[in-house]
Steps between C-alpha positions, in 0.01 A plus 500: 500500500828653625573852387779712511578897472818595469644855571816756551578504199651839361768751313828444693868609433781229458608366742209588737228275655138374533304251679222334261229383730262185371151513747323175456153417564199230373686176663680254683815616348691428809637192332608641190851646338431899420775616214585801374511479104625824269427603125701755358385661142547238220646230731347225645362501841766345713563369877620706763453348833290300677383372885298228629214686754561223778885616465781284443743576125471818337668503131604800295617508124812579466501861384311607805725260770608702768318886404107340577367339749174310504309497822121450665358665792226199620261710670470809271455165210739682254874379328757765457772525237770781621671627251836662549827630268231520209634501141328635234512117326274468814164709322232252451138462620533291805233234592414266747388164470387159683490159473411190738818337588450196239429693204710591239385813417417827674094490416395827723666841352512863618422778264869636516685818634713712286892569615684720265879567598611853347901454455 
């Protein structure tokens, strides 16, 4: 059973940054895609980026293209998302997710992180 803590999330001024950090444990996850999913208040939860562990393609939606940047650190077992130029459309609670590569959806869920952008 793969699970997955996710943290750094915070209060931060636009413009400013944060690095989310998703620590994964409980499996052979090493096969797996890791996203990063957000749901603001009253919106649906929505796609941000995501990264297969083995490497290879990362994809981003396009409101986040180009300020965040999904990442993994093998040996510490744990995906980052890097948040940068944040925008106060950008408060959400953040998760993390996984799925096996064949599946459709993300089965294995975080229990979120809090971001709030003050503008």
């Amino acid at each position: 059973q793969v699970q997955l803590v996710e943290s750094g999330g915070g209060l931060v001024q636009a413009g400013g940054s944060l690095r989310l950090s998703c620590a994964a444990s409980g499996g052979t996850f090493t096969t797996y895609r890791i996203g990063w999913f957000r749901q603001a208040p009253g919106k649906e939860r929505e796609f941000v980026a995501s990264l297969a562990w083995s490497g290879g393609v990362s994809y981003y939606a396009d409101s986040v293209k180009g300020r965040f940047i999904i990442s993994r650190d093998n040996a510490k077992n744990t995906i980052y998302l890097q948040m940068n130029s944040l925008k106060p459309e950008d408060t959400a609670v953040y998760y993390c997710a996984a799925r096996t590569p064949q599946a459709n959806e993300y089965k294995y869920w975080g229990q979120g992180t809090q971001v709030t952008v003050s503008s």
